[in-house]
Short mmCIF file of C-alpha atoms and ligand atoms in Angstrom, two decimals:
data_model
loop_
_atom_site.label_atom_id
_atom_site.label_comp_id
_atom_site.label_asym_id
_atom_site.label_seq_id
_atom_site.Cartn_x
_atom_site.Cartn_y
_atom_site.Cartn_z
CA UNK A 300 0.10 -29.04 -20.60
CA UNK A 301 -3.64 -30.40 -21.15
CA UNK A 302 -5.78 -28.03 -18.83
CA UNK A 303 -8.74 -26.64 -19.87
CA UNK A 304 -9.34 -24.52 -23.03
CA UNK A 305 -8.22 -24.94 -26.69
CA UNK A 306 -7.70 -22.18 -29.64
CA UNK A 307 -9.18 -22.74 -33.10
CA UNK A 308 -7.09 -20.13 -35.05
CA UNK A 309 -8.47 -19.96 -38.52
CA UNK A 310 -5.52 -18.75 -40.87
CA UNK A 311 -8.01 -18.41 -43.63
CA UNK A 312 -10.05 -16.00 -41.83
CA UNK A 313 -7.05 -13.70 -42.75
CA UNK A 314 -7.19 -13.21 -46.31
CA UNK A 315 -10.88 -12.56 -45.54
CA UNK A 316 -10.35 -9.91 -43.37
CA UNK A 317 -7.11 -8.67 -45.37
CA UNK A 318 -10.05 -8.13 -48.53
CA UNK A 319 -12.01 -5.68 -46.51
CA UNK A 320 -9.41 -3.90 -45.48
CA UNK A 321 -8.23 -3.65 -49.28
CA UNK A 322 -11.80 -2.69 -50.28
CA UNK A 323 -11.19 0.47 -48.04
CA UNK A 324 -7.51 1.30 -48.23
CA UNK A 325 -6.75 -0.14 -51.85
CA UNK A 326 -3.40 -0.89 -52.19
CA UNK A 327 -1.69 0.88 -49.79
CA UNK A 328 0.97 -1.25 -48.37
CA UNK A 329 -0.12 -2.81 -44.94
CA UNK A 330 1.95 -2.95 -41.39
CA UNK A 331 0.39 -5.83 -39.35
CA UNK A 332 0.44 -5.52 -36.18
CA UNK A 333 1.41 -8.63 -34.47
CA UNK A 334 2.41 -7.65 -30.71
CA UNK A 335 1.62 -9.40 -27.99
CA UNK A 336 1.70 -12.94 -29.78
CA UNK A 337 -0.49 -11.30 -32.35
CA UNK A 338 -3.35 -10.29 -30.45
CA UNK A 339 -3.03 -14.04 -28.55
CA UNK A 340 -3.23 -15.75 -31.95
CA UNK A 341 0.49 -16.88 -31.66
CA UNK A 342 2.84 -14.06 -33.52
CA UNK A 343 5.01 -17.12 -35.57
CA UNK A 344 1.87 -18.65 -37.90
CA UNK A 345 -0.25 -15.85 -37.96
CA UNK A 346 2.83 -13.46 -39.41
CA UNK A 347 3.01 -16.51 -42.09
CA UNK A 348 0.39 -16.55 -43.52
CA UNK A 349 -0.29 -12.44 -43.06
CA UNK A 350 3.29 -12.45 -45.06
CA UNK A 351 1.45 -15.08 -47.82
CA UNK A 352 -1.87 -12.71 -47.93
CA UNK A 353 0.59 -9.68 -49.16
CA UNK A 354 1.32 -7.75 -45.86
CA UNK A 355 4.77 -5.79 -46.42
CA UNK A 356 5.88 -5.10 -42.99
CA UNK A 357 5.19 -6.51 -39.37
CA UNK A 358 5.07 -4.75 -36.13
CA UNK A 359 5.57 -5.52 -32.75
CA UNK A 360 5.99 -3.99 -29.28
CA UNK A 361 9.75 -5.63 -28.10
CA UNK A 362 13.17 -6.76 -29.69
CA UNK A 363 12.03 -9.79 -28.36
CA UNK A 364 8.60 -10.74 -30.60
CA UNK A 365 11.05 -9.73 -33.22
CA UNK A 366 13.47 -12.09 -32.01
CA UNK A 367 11.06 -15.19 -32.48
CA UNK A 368 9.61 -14.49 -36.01
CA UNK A 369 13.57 -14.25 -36.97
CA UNK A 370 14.22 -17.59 -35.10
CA UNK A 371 11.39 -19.43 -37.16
CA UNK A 372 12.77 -17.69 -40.21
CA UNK A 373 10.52 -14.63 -41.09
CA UNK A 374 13.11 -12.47 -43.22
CA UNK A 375 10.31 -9.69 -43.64
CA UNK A 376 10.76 -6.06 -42.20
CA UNK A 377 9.38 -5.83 -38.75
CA UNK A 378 9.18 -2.47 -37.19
CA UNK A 379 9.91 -2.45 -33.28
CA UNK A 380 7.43 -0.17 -31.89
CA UNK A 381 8.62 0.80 -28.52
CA UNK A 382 11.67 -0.87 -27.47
CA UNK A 383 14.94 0.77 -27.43
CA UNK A 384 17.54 -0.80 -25.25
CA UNK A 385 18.27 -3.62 -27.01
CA UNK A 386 20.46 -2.16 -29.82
CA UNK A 387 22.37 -5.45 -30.51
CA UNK A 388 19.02 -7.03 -31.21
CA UNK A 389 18.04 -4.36 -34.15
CA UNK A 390 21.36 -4.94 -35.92
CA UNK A 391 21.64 -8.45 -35.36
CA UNK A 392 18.28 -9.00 -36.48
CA UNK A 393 17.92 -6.24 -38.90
CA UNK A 394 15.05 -4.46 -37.30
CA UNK A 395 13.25 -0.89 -37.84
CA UNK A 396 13.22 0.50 -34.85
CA UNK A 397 10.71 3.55 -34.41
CA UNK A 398 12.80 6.47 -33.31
CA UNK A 399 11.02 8.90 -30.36
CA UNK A 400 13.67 11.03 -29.29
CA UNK A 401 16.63 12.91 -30.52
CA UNK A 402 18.61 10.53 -27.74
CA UNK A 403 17.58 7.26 -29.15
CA UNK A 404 18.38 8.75 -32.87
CA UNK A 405 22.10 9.62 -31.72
CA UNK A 406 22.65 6.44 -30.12
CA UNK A 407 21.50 4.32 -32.87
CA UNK A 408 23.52 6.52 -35.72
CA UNK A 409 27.11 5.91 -33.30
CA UNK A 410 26.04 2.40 -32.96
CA UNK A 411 25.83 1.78 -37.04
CA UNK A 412 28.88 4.02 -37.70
CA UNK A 413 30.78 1.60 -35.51
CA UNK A 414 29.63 -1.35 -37.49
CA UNK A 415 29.67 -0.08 -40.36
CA UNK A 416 26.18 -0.31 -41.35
CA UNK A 417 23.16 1.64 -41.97
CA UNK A 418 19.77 1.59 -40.02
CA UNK A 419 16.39 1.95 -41.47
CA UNK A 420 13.98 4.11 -38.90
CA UNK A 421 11.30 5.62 -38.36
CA UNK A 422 10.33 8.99 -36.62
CA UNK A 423 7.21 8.66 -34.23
CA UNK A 424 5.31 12.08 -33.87
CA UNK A 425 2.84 12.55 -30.83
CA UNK A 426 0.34 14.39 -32.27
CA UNK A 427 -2.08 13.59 -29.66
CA UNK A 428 -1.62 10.74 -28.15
CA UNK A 429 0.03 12.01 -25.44
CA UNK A 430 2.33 8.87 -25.24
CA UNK A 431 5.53 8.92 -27.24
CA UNK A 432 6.97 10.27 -30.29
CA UNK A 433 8.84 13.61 -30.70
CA UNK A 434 6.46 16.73 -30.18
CA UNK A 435 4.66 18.61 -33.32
CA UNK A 436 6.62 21.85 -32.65
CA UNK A 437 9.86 20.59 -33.24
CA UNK A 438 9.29 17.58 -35.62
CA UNK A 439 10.57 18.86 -38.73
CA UNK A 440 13.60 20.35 -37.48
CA UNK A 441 14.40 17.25 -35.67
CA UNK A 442 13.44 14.78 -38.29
CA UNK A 443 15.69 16.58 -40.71
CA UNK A 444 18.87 16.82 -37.74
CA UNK A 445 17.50 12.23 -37.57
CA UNK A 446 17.81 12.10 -41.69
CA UNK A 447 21.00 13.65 -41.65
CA UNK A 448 22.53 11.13 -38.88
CA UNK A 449 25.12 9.13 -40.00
CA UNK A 450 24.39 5.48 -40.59
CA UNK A 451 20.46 6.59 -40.23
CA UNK A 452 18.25 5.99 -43.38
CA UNK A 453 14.91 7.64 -42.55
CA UNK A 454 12.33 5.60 -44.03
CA UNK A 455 8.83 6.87 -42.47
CA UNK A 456 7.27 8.81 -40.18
CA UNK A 457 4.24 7.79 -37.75
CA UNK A 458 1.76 8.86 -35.85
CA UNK A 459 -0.78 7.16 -33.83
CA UNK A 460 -4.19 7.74 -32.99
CA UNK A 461 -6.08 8.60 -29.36
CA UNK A 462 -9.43 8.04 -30.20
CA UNK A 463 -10.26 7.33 -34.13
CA UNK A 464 -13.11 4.73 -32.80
CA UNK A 465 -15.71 7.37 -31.73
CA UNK A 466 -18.42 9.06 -33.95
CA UNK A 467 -17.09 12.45 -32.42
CA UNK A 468 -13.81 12.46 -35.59
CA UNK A 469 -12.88 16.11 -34.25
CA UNK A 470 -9.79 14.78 -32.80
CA UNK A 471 -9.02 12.17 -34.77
CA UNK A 472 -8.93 14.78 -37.82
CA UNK A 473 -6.98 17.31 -35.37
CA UNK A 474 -4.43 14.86 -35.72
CA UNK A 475 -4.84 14.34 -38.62
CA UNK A 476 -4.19 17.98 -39.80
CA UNK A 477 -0.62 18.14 -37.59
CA UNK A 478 0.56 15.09 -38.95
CA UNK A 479 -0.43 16.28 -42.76
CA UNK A 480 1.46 19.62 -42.28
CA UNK A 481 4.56 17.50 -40.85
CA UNK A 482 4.74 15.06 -43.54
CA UNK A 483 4.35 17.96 -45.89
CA UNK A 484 6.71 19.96 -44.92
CA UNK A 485 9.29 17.39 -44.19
CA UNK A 486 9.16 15.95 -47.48
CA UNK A 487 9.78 19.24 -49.05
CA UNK A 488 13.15 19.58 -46.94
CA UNK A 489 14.37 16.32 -47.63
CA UNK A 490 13.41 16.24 -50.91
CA UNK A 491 12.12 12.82 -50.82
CA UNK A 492 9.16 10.36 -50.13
CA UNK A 493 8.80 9.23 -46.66
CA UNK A 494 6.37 6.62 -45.91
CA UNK A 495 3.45 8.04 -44.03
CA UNK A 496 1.76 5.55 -41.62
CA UNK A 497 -1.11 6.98 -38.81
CA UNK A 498 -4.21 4.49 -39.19
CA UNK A 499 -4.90 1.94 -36.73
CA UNK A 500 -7.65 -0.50 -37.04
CA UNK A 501 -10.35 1.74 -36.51
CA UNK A 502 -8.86 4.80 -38.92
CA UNK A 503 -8.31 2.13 -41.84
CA UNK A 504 -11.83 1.29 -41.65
CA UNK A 505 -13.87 4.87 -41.42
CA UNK A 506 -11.51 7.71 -41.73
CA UNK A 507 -10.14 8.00 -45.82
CA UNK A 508 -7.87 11.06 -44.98
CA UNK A 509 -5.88 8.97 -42.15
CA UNK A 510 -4.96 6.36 -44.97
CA UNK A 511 -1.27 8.30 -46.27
CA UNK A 512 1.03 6.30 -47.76
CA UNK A 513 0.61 2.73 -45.65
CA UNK A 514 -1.88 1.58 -43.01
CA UNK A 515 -1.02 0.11 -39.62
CA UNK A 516 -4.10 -2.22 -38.15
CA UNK A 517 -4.37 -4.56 -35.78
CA UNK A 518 -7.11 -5.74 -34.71
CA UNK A 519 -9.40 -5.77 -37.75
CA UNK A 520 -7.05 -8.45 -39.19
CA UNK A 521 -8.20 -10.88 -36.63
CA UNK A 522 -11.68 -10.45 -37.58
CA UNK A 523 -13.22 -8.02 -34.77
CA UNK A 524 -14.30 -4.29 -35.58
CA UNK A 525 -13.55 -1.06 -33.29
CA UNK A 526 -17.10 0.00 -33.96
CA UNK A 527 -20.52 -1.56 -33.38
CA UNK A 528 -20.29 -2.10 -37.26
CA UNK A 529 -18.77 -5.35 -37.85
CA UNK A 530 -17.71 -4.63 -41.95
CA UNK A 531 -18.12 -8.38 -42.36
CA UNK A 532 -15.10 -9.32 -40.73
CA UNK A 533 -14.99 -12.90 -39.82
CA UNK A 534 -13.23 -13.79 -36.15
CA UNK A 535 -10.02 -15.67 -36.57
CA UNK A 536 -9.70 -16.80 -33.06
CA UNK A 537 -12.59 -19.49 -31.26
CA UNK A 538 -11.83 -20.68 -27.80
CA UNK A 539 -13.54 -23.93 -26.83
CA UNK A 540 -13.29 -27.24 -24.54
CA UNK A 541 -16.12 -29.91 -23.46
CA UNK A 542 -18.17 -30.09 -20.51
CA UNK A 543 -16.28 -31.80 -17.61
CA UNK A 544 -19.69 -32.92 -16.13
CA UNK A 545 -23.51 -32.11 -16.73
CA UNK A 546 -25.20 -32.82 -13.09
CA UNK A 547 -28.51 -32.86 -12.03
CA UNK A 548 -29.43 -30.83 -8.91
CA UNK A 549 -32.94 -30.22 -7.34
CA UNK A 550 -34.17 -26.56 -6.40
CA UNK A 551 -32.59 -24.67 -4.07
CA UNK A 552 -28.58 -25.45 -4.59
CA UNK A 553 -26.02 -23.08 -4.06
CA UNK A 554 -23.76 -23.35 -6.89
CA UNK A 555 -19.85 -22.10 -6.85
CA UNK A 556 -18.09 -20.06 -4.06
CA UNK A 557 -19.89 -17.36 -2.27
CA UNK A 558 -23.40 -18.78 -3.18
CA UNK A 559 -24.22 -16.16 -5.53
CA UNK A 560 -26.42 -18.60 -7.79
CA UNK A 561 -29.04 -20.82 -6.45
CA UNK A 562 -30.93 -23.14 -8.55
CA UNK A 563 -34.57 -22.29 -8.42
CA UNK A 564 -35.96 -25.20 -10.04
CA UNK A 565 -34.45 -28.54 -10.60
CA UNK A 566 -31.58 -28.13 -13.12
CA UNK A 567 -28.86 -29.32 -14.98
CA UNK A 568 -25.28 -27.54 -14.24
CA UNK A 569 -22.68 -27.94 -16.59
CA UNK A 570 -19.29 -27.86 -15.51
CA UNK A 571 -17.01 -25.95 -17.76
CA UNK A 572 -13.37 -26.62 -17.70
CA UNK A 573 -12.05 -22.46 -17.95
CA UNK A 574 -11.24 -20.37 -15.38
CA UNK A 575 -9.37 -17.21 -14.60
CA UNK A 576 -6.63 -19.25 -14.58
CA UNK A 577 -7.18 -19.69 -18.40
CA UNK A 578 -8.02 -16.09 -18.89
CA UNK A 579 -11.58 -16.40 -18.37
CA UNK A 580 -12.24 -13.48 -16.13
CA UNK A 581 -13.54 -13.37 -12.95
CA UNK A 582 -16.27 -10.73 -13.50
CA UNK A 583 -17.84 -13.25 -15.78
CA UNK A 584 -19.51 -14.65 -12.83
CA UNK A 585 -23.22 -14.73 -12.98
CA UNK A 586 -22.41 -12.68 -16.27
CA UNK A 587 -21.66 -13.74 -19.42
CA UNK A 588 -23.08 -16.47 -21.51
CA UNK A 589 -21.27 -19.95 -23.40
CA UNK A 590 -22.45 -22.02 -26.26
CA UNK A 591 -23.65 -25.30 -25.72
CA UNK A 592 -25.27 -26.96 -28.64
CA UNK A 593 -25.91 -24.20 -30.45
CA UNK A 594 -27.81 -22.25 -27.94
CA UNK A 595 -27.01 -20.00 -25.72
CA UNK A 596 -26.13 -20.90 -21.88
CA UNK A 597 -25.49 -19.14 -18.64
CA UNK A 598 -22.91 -18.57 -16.44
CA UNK A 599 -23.69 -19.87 -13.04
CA UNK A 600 -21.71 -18.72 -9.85
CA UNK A 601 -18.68 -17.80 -9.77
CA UNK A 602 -16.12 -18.53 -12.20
CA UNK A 603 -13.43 -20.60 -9.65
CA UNK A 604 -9.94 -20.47 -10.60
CA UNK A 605 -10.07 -23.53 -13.05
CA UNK A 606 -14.07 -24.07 -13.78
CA UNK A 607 -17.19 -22.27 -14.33
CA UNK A 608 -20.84 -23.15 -14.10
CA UNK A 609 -23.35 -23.23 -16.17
CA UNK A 610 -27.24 -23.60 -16.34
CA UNK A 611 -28.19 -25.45 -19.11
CA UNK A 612 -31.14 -26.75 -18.30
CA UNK A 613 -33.00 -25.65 -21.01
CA UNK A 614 -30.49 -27.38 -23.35
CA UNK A 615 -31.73 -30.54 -24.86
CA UNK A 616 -29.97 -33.93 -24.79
CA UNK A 617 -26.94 -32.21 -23.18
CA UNK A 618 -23.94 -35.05 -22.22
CA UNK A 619 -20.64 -34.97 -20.56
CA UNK A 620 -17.93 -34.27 -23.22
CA UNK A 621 -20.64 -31.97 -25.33
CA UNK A 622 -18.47 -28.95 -26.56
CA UNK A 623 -18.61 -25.55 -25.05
CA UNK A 624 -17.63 -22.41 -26.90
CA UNK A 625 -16.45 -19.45 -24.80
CA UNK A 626 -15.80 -17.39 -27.42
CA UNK A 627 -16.40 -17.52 -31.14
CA UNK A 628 -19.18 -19.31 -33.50
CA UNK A 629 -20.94 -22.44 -33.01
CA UNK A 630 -23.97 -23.40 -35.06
CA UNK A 631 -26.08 -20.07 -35.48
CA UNK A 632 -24.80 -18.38 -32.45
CA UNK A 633 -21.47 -16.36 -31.78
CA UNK A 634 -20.25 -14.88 -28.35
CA UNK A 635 -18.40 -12.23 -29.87
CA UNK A 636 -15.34 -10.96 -28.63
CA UNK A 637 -17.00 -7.09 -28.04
CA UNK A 638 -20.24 -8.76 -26.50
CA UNK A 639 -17.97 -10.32 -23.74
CA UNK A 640 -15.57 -6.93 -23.38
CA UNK A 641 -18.79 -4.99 -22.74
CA UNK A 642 -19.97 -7.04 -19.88
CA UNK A 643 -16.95 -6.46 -18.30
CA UNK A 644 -15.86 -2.98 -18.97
CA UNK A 645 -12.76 -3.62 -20.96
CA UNK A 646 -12.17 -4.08 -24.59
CA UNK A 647 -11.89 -6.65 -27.55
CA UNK A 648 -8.16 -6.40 -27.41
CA UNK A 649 -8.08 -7.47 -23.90
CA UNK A 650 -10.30 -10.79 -24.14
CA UNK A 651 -8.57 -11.90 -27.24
CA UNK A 652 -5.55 -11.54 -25.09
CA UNK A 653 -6.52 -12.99 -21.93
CA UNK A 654 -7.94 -16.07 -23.61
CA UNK A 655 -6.07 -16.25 -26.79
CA UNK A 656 -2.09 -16.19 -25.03
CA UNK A 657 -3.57 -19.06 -22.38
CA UNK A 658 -4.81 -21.87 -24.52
CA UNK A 659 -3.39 -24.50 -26.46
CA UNK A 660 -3.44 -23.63 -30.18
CA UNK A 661 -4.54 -25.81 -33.08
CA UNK A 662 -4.48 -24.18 -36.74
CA UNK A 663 -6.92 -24.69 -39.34
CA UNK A 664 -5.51 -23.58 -42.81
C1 LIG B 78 -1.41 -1.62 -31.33
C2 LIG B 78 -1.05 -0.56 -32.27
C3 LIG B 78 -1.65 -0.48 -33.54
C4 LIG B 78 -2.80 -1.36 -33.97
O1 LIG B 78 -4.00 -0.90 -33.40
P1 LIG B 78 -5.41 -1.61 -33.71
O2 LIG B 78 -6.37 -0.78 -32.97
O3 LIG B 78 -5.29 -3.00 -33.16
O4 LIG B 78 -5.60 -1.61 -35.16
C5 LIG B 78 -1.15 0.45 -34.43
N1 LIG B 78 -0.13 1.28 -34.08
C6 LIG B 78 0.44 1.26 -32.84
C7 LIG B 78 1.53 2.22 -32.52
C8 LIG B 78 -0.01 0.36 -31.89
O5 LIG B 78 0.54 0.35 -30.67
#
């Protein structure tokens, strides 16, 4: 497939990015969090050279991510964080799945009895989330009916955060508190360690009591912040191509569907290979901004399925073939993953995503 955009994924970036998270957490052990093709990074390299940085555990959403970091030979722990009908997967494989229900706990424990093995798990406790994980009133009574399961190892407990990106920390630390009593109290009945794991991304980087015993970030790893505070983390990700075609048009053009731009002096439009097709979304029409020779260029129009205008007429010596960058550094500018999210209502997650899963990858080590 040749269409439009390409991904620079810069593995180096990591061990960057995996330094400021140490200068914060110390040496906690770290969960990455590689779901979703890590982030849109592709899950296979990136959980590489996270492994080579000193990461001690992957996680992803489905049996199946797991299934393709096995298949290009990643013998690391990975914890599964939601799936749960795939049991042949988790033995085959030798997954950790994260247990949410006294259900899934009993069908995993028959399962292993009747191989003759023993699972590794961990307990997920909703402490606020709202989503999944076994309730705070009945955590420790349940966690200690999970540890005494047969064929069930208990290995850590987890929690996950609502909102630990705001200012406002008063729920963040409200889960914080329930979790902290839980641990507590279920280490004293089983007599043992567990390993405690609550802090996303955005916990790992301004909350010290949500650190425990490991941390569990995402996003920071590929170089992009929760907060308006960047903590020098450098992008891992830049998504670029080359102008199709620069044209000259007098004043008074309509440019793209709908007419929504008109040229009101005689311009140069650059034709961008990227569309919504490519992840690029639509509401980037007449609203977002690419870099063309180091400066900064407007959308123009609509973005169209496969292309998107821009006006860069104020761009000197511009050429057919000149490289465009959607999303990431070029010279002294950088269209930053949270400057495009804003425009558009969503989050960095989402745009690193959209754009990231869609182009063809090239590595730079
Ligand atoms: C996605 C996810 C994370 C990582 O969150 P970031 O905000 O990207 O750091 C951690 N834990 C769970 C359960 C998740 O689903």
């Amino acid at each position: 497939m040749n269409r439009g955009p390409s991904a620079e994924i810069d593995l180096s970036a990591f061990a960057h990015n995996i330094a400021v998270l140490r200068n914060v957490t110390g040496d906690r052990p770290v969960i990455a969090v590689v779901k979703a093709d890590a982030y849109g990074h592709g899950s296979v390299e990136v959980s590489r050279r996270l492994l080579r940085e000193g990461v001690s555990m992957l996680a992803v959403a489905f049996t199946g991510e797991a299934r393709k970091l096995r298949d290009s030979g990643i013998a690391a722990p990975i914890l599964v964080l939601f799936d749960r009908d795939e049991l042949n997967d988790y033995f085959e494989l030798g997954l950790t799945p994260v247990i949410q229900d006294i259900r899934t706990a009993d069908v995993f424990s028959k399962e292993a009895v009747s191989r003759g093995k023993k699972i590794r798990v961990h307990i997920k406790i909703d402490t606020g989330m709202g989503r999944i994980g076994f309730r705070p009133e009945q955590a420790v009574s349940d966690a200690v009916r999970v540890a005494d399961m047969k064929g069930i190892e208990l290995e850590g407990l987890m929690s996950h955060f609502s909102e630990a990106d705001l200012t406002d920390r008063s729920y963040a630390m409200h889960q914080i508190q329930i979790f902290d009593g839980i641990t507590k109290e279920l280490s004293a009945r089983l007599h043992r360690p567990l390993i405690c794991h609550m802090a996303n991304s955005a916990a790992s980087l301004s909350i010290p009591e949500a650190l425990f015993e490991a941390v569990r970030p995402g996003l920071l790893l590929y170089g992009h912040s929760p907060f308006e505070e960047r903590y020098g983390l450098k992008p891992v990700m830049t998504i670029k191509t080359k102008l199709l075609a620069v044209r000259n048009l007098p004043a008074g053009c309509a440019i793209s569907y709908g007419r929504t731009f008109c040229t009101l002096r005689p311009s140069r439009i650059g034709v961008v290979p990227i569309g919504y097709a490519d992840g690029y979304n639509r509401l980037f029409s007449n609203n977002a901004e690419m870099l063309v020779r180091g400066r900064r260029v407007p959308v123009a129009g609509r973005v169209c399925m496969d292309l998107t205008m821009v006006d860069v007429t104020e761009v000197e010596d511009v050429s057919e073939g000149d490289e465009v960058v959607i999303l990431g550094r070029q010279a002294d500018e950088t269209v930053r993953a949270s400057e495009l999210s804003a425009k558009i209502g969503t989050i960095p997650y989402e745009i690193l995503i959209s754009l990231g899963c869609r182009a063809r990858r090239s590595y730079l080590n």
